[in-house]
CSV table of C-alpha atoms in Angstrom, one decimal:
chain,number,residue,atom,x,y,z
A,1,UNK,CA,100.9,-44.6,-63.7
A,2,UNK,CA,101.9,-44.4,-67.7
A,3,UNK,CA,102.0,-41.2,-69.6
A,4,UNK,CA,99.1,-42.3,-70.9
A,5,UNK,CA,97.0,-43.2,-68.4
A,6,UNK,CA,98.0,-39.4,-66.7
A,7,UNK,CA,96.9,-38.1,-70.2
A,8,UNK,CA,93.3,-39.8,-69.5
A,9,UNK,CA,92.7,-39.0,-66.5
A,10,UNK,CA,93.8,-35.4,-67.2
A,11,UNK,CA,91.1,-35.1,-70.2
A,12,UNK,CA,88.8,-36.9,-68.1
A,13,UNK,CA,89.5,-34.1,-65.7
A,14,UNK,CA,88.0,-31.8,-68.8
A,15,UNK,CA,85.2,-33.7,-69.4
A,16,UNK,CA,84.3,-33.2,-65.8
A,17,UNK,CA,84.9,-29.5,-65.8
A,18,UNK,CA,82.7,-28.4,-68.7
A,19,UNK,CA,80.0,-31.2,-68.1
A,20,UNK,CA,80.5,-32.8,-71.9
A,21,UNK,CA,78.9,-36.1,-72.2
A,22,UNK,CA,82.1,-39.1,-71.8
A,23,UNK,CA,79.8,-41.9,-73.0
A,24,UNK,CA,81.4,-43.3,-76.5
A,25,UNK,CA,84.3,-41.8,-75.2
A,26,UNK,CA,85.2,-42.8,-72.0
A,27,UNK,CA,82.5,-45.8,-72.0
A,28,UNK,CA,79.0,-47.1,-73.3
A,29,UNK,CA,76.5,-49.1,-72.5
A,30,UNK,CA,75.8,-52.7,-73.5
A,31,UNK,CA,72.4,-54.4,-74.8
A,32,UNK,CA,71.6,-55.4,-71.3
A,33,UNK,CA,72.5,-51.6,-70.2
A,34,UNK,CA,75.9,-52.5,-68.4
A,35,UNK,CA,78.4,-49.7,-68.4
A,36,UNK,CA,81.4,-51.2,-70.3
A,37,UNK,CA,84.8,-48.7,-70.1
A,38,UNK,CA,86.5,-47.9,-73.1
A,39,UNK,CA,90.1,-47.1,-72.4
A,40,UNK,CA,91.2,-43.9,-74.2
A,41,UNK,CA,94.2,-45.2,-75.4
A,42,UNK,CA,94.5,-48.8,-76.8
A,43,UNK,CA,97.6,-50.4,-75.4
A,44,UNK,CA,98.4,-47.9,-73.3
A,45,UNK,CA,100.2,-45.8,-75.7
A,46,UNK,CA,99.6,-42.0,-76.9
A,47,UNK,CA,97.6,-42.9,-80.3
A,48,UNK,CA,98.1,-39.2,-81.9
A,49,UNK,CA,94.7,-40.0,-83.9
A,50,UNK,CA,92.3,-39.9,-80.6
A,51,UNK,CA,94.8,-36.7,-79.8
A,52,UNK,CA,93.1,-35.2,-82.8
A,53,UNK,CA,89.4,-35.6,-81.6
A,54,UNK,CA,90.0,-34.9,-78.3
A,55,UNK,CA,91.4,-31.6,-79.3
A,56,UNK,CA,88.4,-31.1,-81.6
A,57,UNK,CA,85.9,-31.6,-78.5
A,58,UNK,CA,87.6,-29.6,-75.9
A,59,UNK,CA,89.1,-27.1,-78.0
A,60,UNK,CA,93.2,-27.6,-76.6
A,61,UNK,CA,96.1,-28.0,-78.9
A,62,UNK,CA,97.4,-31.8,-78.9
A,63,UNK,CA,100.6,-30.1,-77.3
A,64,UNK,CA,98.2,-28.8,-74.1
A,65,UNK,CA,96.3,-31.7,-73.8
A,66,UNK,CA,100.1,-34.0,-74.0
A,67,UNK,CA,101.5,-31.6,-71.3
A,68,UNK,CA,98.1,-31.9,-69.3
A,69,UNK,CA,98.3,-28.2,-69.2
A,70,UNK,CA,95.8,-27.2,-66.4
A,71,UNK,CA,96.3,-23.4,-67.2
A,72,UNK,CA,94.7,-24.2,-70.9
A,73,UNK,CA,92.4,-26.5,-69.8
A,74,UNK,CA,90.4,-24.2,-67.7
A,75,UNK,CA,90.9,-21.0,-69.9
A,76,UNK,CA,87.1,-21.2,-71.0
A,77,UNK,CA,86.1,-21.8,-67.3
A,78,UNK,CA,87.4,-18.5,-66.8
A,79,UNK,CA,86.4,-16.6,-69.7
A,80,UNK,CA,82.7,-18.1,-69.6
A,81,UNK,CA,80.9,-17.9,-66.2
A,82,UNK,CA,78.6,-19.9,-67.0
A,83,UNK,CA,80.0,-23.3,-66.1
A,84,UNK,CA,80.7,-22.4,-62.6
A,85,UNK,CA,77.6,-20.9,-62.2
A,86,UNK,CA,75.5,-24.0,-64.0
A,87,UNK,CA,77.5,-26.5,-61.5
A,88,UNK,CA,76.2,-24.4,-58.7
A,89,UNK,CA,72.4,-24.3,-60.3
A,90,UNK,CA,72.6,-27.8,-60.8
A,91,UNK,CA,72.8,-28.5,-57.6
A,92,UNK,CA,69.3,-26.4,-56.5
A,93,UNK,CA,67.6,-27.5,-59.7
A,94,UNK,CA,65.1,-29.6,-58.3
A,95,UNK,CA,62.3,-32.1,-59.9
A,96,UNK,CA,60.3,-32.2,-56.8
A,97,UNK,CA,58.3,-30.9,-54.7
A,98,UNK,CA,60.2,-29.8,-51.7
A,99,UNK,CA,61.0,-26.0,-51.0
A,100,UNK,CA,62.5,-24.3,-47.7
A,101,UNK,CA,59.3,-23.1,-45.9
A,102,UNK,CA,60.0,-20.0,-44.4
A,103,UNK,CA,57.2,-20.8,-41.7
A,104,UNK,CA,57.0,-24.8,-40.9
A,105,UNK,CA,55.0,-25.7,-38.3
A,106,UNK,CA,56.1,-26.9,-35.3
A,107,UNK,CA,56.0,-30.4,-36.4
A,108,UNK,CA,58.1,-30.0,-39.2
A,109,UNK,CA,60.3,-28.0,-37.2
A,110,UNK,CA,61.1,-31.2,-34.6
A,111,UNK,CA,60.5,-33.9,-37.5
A,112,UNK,CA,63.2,-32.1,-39.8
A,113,UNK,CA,65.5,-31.3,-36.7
A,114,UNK,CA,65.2,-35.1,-35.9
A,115,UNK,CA,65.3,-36.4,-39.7
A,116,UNK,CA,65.8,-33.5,-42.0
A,117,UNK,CA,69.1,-32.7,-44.5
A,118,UNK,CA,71.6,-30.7,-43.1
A,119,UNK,CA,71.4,-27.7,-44.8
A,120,UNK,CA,68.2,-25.6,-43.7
A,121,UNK,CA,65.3,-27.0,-42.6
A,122,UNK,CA,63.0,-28.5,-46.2
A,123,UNK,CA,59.8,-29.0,-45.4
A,124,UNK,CA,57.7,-31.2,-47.9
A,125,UNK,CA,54.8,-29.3,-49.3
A,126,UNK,CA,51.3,-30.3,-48.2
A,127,UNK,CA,48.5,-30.1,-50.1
A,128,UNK,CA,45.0,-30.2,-48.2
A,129,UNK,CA,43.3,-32.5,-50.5
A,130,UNK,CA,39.8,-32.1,-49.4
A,131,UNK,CA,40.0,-28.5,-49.7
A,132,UNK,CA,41.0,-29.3,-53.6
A,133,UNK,CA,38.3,-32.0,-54.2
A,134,UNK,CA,35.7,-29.3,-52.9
A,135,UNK,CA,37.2,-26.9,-55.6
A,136,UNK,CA,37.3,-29.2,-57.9
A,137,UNK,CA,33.8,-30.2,-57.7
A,138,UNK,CA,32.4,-26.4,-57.1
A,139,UNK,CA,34.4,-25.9,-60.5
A,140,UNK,CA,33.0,-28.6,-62.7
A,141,UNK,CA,29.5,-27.1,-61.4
A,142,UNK,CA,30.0,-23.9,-62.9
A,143,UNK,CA,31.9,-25.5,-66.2
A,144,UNK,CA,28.5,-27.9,-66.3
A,145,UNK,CA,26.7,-24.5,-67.2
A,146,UNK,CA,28.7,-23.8,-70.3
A,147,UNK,CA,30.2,-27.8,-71.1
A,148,UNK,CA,27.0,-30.1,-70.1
A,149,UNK,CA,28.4,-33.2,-69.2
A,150,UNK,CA,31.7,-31.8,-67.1
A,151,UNK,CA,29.7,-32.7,-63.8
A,152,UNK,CA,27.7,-35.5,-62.8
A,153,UNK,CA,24.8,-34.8,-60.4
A,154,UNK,CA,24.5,-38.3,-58.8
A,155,UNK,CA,28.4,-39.2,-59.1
A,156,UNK,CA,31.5,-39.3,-56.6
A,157,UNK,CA,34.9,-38.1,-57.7
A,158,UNK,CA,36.8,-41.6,-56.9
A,159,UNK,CA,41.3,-41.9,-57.3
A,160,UNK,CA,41.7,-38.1,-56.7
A,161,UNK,CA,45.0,-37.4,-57.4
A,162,UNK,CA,47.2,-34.5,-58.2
A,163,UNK,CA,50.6,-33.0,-59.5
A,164,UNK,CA,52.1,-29.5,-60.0
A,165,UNK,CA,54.9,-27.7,-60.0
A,166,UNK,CA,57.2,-25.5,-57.9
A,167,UNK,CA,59.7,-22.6,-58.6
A,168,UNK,CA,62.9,-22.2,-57.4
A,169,UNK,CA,65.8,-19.7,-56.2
A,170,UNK,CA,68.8,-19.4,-57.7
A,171,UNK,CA,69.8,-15.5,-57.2
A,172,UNK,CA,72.9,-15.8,-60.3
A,173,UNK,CA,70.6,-17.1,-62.8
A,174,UNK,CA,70.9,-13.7,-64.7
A,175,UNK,CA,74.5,-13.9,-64.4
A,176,UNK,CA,74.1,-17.6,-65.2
A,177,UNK,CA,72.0,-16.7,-68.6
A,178,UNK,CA,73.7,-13.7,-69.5
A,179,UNK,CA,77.0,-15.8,-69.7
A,180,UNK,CA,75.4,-18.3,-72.0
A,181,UNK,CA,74.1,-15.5,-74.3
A,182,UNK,CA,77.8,-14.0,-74.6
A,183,UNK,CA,79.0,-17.9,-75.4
A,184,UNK,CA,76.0,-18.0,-78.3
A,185,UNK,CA,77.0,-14.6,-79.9
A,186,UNK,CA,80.7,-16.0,-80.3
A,187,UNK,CA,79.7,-19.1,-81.6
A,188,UNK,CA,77.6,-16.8,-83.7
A,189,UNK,CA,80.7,-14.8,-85.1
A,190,UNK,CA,83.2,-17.5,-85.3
A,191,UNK,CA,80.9,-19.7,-87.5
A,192,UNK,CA,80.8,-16.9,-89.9
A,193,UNK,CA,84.3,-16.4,-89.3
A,194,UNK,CA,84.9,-20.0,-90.7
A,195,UNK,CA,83.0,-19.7,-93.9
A,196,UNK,CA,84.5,-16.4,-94.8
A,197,UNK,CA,87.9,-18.3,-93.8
A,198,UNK,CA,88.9,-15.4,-91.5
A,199,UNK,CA,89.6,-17.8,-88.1
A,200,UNK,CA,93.0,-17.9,-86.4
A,201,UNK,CA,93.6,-21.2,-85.0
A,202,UNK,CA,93.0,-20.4,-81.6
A,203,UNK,CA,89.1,-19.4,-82.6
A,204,UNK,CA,88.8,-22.6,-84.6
A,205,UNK,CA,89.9,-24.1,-81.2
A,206,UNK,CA,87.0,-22.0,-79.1
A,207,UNK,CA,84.7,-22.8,-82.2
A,208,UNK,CA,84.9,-26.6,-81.4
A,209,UNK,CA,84.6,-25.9,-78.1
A,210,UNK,CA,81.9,-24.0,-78.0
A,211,UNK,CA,80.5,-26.5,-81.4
A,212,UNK,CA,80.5,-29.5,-78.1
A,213,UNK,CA,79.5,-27.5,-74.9
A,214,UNK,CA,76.9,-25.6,-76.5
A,215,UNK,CA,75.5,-29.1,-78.9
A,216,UNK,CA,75.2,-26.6,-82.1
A,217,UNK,CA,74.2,-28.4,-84.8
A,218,UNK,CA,73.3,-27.9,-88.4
A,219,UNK,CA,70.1,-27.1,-88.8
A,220,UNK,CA,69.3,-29.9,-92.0
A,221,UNK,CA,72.2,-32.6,-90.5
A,222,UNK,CA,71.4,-32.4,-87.0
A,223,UNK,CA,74.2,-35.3,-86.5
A,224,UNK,CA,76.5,-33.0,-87.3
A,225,UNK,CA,78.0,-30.4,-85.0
A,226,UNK,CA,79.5,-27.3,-86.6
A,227,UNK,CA,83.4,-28.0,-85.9
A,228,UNK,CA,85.6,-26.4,-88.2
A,229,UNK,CA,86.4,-29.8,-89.7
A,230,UNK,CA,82.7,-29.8,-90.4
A,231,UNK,CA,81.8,-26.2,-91.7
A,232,UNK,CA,85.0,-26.5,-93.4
A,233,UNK,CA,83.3,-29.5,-95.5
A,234,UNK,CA,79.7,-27.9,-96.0
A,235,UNK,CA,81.6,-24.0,-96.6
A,236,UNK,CA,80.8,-24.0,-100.4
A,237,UNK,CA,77.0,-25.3,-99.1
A,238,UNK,CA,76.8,-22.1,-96.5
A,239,UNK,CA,77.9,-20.1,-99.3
A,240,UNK,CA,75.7,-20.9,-101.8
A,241,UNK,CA,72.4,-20.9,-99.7
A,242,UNK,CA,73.5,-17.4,-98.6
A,243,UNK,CA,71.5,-17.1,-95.4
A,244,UNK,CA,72.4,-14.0,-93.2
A,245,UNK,CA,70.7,-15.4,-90.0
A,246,UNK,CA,72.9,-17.7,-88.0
A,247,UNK,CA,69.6,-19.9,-87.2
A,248,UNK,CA,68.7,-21.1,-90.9
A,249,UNK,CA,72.2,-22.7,-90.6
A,250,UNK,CA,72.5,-23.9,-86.7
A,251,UNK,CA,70.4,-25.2,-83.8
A,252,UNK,CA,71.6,-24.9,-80.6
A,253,UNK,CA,70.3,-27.8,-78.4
A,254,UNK,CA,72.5,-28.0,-75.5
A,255,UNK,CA,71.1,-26.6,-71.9
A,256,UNK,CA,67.6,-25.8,-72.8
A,257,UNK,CA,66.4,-29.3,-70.8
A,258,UNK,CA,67.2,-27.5,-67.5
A,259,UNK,CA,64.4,-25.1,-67.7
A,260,UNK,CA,65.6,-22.0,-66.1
A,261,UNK,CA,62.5,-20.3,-65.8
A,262,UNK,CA,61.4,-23.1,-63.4
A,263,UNK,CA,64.0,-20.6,-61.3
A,264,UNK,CA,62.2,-17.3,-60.3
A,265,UNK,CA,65.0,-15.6,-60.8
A,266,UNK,CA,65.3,-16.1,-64.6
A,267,UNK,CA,62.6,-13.3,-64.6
A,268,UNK,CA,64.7,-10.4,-63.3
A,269,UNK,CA,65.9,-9.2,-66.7
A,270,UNK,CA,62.9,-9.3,-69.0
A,271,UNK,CA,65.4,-8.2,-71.9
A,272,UNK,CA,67.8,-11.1,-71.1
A,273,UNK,CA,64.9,-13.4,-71.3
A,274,UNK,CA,63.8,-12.3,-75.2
A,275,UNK,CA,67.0,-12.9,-75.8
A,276,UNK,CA,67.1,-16.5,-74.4
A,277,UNK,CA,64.4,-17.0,-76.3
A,278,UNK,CA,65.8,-15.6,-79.3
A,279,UNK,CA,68.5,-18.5,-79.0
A,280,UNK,CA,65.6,-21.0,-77.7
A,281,UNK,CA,61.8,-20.3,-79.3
A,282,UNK,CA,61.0,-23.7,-78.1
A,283,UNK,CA,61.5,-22.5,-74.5
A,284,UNK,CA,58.4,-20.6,-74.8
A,285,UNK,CA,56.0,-22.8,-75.2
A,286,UNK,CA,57.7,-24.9,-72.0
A,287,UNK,CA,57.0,-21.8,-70.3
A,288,UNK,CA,53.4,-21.8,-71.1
A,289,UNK,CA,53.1,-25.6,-70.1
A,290,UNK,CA,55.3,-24.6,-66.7
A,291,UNK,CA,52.8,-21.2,-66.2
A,292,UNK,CA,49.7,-23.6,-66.3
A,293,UNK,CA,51.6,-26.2,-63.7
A,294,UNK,CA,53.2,-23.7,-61.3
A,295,UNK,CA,49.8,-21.9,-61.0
A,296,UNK,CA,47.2,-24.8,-61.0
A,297,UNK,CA,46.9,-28.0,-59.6
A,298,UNK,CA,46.4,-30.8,-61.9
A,299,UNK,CA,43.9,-33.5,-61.1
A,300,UNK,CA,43.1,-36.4,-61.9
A,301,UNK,CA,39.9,-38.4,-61.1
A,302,UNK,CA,37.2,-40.7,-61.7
A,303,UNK,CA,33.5,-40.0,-61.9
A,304,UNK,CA,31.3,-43.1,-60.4
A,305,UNK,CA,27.7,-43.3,-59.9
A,306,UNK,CA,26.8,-43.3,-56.5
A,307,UNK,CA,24.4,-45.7,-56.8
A,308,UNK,CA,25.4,-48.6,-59.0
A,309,UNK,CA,29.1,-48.0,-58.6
A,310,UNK,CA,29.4,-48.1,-62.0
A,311,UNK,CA,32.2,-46.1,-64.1
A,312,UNK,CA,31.1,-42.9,-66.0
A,313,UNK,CA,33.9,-41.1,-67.0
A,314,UNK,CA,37.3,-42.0,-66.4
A,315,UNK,CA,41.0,-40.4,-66.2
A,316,UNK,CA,39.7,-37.3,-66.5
A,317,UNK,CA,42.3,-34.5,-65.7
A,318,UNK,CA,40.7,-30.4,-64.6
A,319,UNK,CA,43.0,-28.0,-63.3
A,320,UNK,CA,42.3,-26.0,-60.6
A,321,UNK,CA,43.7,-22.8,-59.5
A,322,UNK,CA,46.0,-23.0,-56.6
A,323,UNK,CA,44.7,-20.5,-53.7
A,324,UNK,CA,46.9,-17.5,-52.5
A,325,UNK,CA,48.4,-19.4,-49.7
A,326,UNK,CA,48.9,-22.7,-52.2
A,327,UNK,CA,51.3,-20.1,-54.5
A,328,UNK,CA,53.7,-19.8,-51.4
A,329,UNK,CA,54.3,-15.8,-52.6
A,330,UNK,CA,54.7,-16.4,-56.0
A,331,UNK,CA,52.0,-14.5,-57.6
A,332,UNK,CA,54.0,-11.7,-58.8
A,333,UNK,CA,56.7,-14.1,-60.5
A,334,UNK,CA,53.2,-16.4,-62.2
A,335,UNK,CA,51.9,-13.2,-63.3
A,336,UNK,CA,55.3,-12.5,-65.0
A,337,UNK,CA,55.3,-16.1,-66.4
A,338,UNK,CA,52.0,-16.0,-68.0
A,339,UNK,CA,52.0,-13.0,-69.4
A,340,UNK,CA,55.4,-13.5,-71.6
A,341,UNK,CA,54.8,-17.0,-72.3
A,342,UNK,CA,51.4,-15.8,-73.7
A,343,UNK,CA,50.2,-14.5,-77.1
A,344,UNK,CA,53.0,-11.3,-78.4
A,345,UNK,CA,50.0,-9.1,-78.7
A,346,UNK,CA,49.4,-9.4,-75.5
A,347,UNK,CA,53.1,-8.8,-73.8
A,348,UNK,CA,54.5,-12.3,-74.5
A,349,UNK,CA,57.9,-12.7,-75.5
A,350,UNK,CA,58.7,-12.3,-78.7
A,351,UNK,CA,59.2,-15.5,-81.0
A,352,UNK,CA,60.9,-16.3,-84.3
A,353,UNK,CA,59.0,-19.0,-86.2
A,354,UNK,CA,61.6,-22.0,-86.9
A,355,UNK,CA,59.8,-25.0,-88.4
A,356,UNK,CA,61.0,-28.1,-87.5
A,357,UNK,CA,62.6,-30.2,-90.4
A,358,UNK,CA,60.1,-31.1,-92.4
A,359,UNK,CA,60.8,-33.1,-95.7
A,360,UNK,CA,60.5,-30.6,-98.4
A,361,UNK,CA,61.5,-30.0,-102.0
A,362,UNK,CA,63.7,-27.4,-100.0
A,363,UNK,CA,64.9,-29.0,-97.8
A,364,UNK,CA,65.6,-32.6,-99.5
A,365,UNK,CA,67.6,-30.2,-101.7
A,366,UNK,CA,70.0,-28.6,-98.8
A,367,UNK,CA,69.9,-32.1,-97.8
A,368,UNK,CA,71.2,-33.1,-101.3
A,369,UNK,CA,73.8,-30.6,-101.4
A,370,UNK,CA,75.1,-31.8,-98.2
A,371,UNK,CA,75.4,-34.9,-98.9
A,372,UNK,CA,77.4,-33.8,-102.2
A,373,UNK,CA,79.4,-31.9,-100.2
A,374,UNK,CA,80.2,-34.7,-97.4
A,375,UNK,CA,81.3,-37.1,-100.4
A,376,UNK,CA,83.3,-34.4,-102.6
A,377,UNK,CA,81.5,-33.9,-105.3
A,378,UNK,CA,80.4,-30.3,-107.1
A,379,UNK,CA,77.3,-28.3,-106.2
B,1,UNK,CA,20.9,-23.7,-89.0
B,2,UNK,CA,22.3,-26.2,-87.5
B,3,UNK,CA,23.0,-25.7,-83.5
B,4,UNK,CA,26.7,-26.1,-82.7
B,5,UNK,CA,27.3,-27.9,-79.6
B,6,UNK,CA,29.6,-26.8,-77.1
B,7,UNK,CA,32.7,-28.0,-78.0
B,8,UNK,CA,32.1,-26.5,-81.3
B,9,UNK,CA,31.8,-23.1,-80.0
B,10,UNK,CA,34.8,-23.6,-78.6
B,11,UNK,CA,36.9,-24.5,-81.4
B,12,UNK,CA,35.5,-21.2,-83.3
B,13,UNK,CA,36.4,-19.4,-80.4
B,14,UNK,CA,39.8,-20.9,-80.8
B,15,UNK,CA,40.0,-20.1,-84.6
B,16,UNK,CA,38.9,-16.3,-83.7
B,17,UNK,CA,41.6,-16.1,-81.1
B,18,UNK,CA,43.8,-17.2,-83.4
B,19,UNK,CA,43.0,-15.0,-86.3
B,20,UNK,CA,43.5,-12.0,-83.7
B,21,UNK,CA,46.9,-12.6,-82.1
B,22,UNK,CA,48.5,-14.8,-84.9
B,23,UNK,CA,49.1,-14.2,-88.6
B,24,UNK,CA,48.8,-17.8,-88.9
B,25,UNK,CA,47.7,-20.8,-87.6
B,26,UNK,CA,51.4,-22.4,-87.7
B,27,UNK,CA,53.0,-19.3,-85.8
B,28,UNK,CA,50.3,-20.3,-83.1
B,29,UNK,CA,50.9,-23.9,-82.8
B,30,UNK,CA,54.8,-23.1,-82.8
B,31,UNK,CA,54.5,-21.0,-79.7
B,32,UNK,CA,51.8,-23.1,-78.1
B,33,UNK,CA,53.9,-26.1,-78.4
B,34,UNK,CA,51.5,-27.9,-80.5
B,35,UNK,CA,51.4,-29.3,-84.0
B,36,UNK,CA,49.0,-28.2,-86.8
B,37,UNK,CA,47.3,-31.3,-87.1
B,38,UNK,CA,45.9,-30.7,-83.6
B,39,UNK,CA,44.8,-26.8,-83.9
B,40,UNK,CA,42.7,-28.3,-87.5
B,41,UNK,CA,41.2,-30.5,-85.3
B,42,UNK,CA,39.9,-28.2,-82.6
B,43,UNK,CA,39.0,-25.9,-85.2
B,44,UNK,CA,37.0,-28.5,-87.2
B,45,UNK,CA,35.7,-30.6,-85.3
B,46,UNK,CA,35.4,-29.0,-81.5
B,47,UNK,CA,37.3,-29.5,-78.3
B,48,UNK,CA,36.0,-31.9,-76.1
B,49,UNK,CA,38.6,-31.8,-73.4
B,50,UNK,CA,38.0,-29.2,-70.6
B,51,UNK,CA,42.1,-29.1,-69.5
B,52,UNK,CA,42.8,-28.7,-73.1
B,53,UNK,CA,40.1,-25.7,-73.1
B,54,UNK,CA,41.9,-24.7,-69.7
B,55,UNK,CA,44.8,-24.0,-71.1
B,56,UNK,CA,44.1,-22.4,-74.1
B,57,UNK,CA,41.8,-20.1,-71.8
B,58,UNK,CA,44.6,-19.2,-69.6
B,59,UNK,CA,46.8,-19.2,-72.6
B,60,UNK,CA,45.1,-16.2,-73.9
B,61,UNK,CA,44.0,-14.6,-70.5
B,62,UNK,CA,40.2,-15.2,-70.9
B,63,UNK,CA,37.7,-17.7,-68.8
B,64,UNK,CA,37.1,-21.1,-69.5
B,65,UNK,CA,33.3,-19.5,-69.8
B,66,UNK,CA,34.6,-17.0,-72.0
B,67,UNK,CA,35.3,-19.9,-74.8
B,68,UNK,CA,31.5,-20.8,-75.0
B,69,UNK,CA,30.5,-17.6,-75.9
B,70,UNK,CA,29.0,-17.5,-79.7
B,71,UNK,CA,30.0,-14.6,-81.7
């Protein structure tokens, strides 16, 4: 095997470790959405220039990464919890519906001895869906009272179906969160750092680090990451806008698409939670959309007339409230849900309004600047 | 005066909930996870959908009845 080849695999060893995306990289996809490899180095030989932005991505020297120094490349591992936690909560961070049942019948009990996965015993959630449709209907009765028209006398609910959603356990997801926040607050200080051109070099290392793992962008360019090489361009931009508050600069979008408060854990440390959502305000409305799913059941149905068979309303889509037994001994972590995820006023989480990019006179004119920057020219 | 209909009701009952927990109808639709666009049109013209009235109900810890209520 060549130097060079070593020298891939070893960064590809990186990519691995810290979970940073290898497509455009490593490969990409065709029109037809086949998987073409790239190699890393063209010819086989150490090309010094593809040194340079690997260094910027995993934040190693060109020296460590040309050694394949192991002892450098997991030096944020061990600093940051977080990734060896997140591997782990990968792993549990499920989509569907399936939970480990402290109580399965004694069905489930020989089917999952015969069939089941080899850890534990996961027994599929069952729904009893008569038991719903008869809530369902009982419910549109009473809505009928207040929103004529929500049930029909001579109809029949026809194509009943339903979805919801499920918590799960992951007991270090404080830990797990708490690491992320310390990772966010030294982005936080080394971006700052940069403008006021008070980095050492091994912070502007950590800073593009952190700049990948983390996905920070700026805030008006979201194509651009805040590297060094990058705040170094837009510095005299950052400078003249003058904003004390890291977020009118940066958006962090890495990690919030694993919804951690689909994990009941994440509710253990209500403080550590305003602060997530002091680095995600988004999250809170996900919450709100996750309270209403974890607590209901969401149908959806048909009304027919009996009669004629003929269609009166169709995809309709009524929640109803899951039953004590439904919630699997959740309550207590729904309740907390809810009530954070709803209004301030009322004990929700506190949020900080960020409006998305709109095109504004404002706006257009940090864009301008940026772009005046990016090319050289004066402010 | 004209009679509102129900779905009417509703979308006043949304702009008083509003005006009580929110200093604005942006900071709302930012922590619903809406846009502004949609909030206008419950407000102006009603909301006809009852799992959209679910959730603003639950949203603001009150009963689905509760929205139909005039002031």
């Amino acid at each position: 095997m060549t130097k060079a080849q070593k020298i891939k695999n070893f960064v590809e060893g990186v990519f691995d470790l810290y979970g940073f995306n290898k497509e455009g990289l490593f490969y990409y996809y065709d029109d037809k959405g086949n998987r073409i490899d790239i190699p890393l180095f063209l010819s086989n030989k150490i090309d010094h220039e593809m040194l340079e932005e690997i260094s910027k991505r995993i934040g190693l020297t060109k020296n460590e990464i040309l050694c394949m120094d192991n002892v450098a490349a997991t030096k944020y591992w061990n600093k940051y919890p977080f990734y060896k936690l997140f591997k782990k909560y990968l792993s549990v961070w499920q989509w569907n519906s399936e939970f480990i049942d402290p109580k399965p019948t004694a069905e489930e009990l020989l089917l999952n001895r015969l069939f089941g996965k080899g850890e534990g015993i996961y027994v599929r959630k069952r729904y009893n869906i008569n038991s719903i449709q008869t809530r369902l209907i009982d419910q549109l009765k009473n809505f009928d009272s207040v929103m004529p028209g929500s049930y029909y006398e001579n109809g029949e609910i026809k194509n009943l179906c339903f979805s919801t959603q499920e918590f799960f356990s992951f007991p270090q997801c404080s830990d797990m969160i708490r690491s992320l926040v310390e990772m966010v607050k030294n982005i936080q200080e080394l971006f700052f750092k940069a403008i006021a051109d008070n980095i050492s070099e091994d912070e502007k290392l950590e800073l593009n680090f952190l700049a990948h793992s983390l996905t920070a962008v700026d805030v008006v360019t979201p194509n651009t990451l805040i590297t060094y090489e990058n705040i170094s361009v837009y510095k005299k931009v950052y400078i003249k806008e003058g904003y004390t508050d890291f977020y009118d600069y940066v958006k962090i979008k890495g990690i919030i698409k694993t919804c951690p408060w689909r994990c009941k854990e994440f509710f253990e440390d209500i403080d550590l939670v305003q602060e997530f959502i002091n680095i995600f305000p988004q999250a809170k409305a996900a919450m709100r959309e996750f309270a209403m799913d974890v607590s209901k059941l969401c149908c959806y149905f048909d009304w027919i007339d009996k009669d004629t068979g003929e269609t009166l309303q169709e995809s309709i889509e009524v929640y109803v409230p899951k039953t004590r037994k439904e919630t699997y001994g959740w309550g207590k972590h729904i309740n907390t849900l809810k009530r954070l995820s709803g209004p301030t006023k009322k004990g929700g989480l506190k949020t900080s309004l960020r409006t998305p990019f709109v095109l504004s006179d404002e706006t257009f004119h940090r864009l301008q600047n940026r772009a005046t920057a990016k090319s050289g020219g004066n402010l | 005066m004209e009679k509102l209909s129900p779905q009417e009701i509703a979308g006043r009952k949304l702009r008083k909930l509003i005006q009580e927990n929110y200093t604005s109808q942006e900071e709302f639709a930012f922590e619903y996870g809406t846009d502004i666009r949609t909030v206008s049109r419950y407000i102006n013209n009603g909301i006809n959908k009852i799992n959209a009235i679910q959730e603003l109900a639950d949203f603001f810890n009150i009963s689905f009845v509760e929205f139909f209520k005039e002031e």
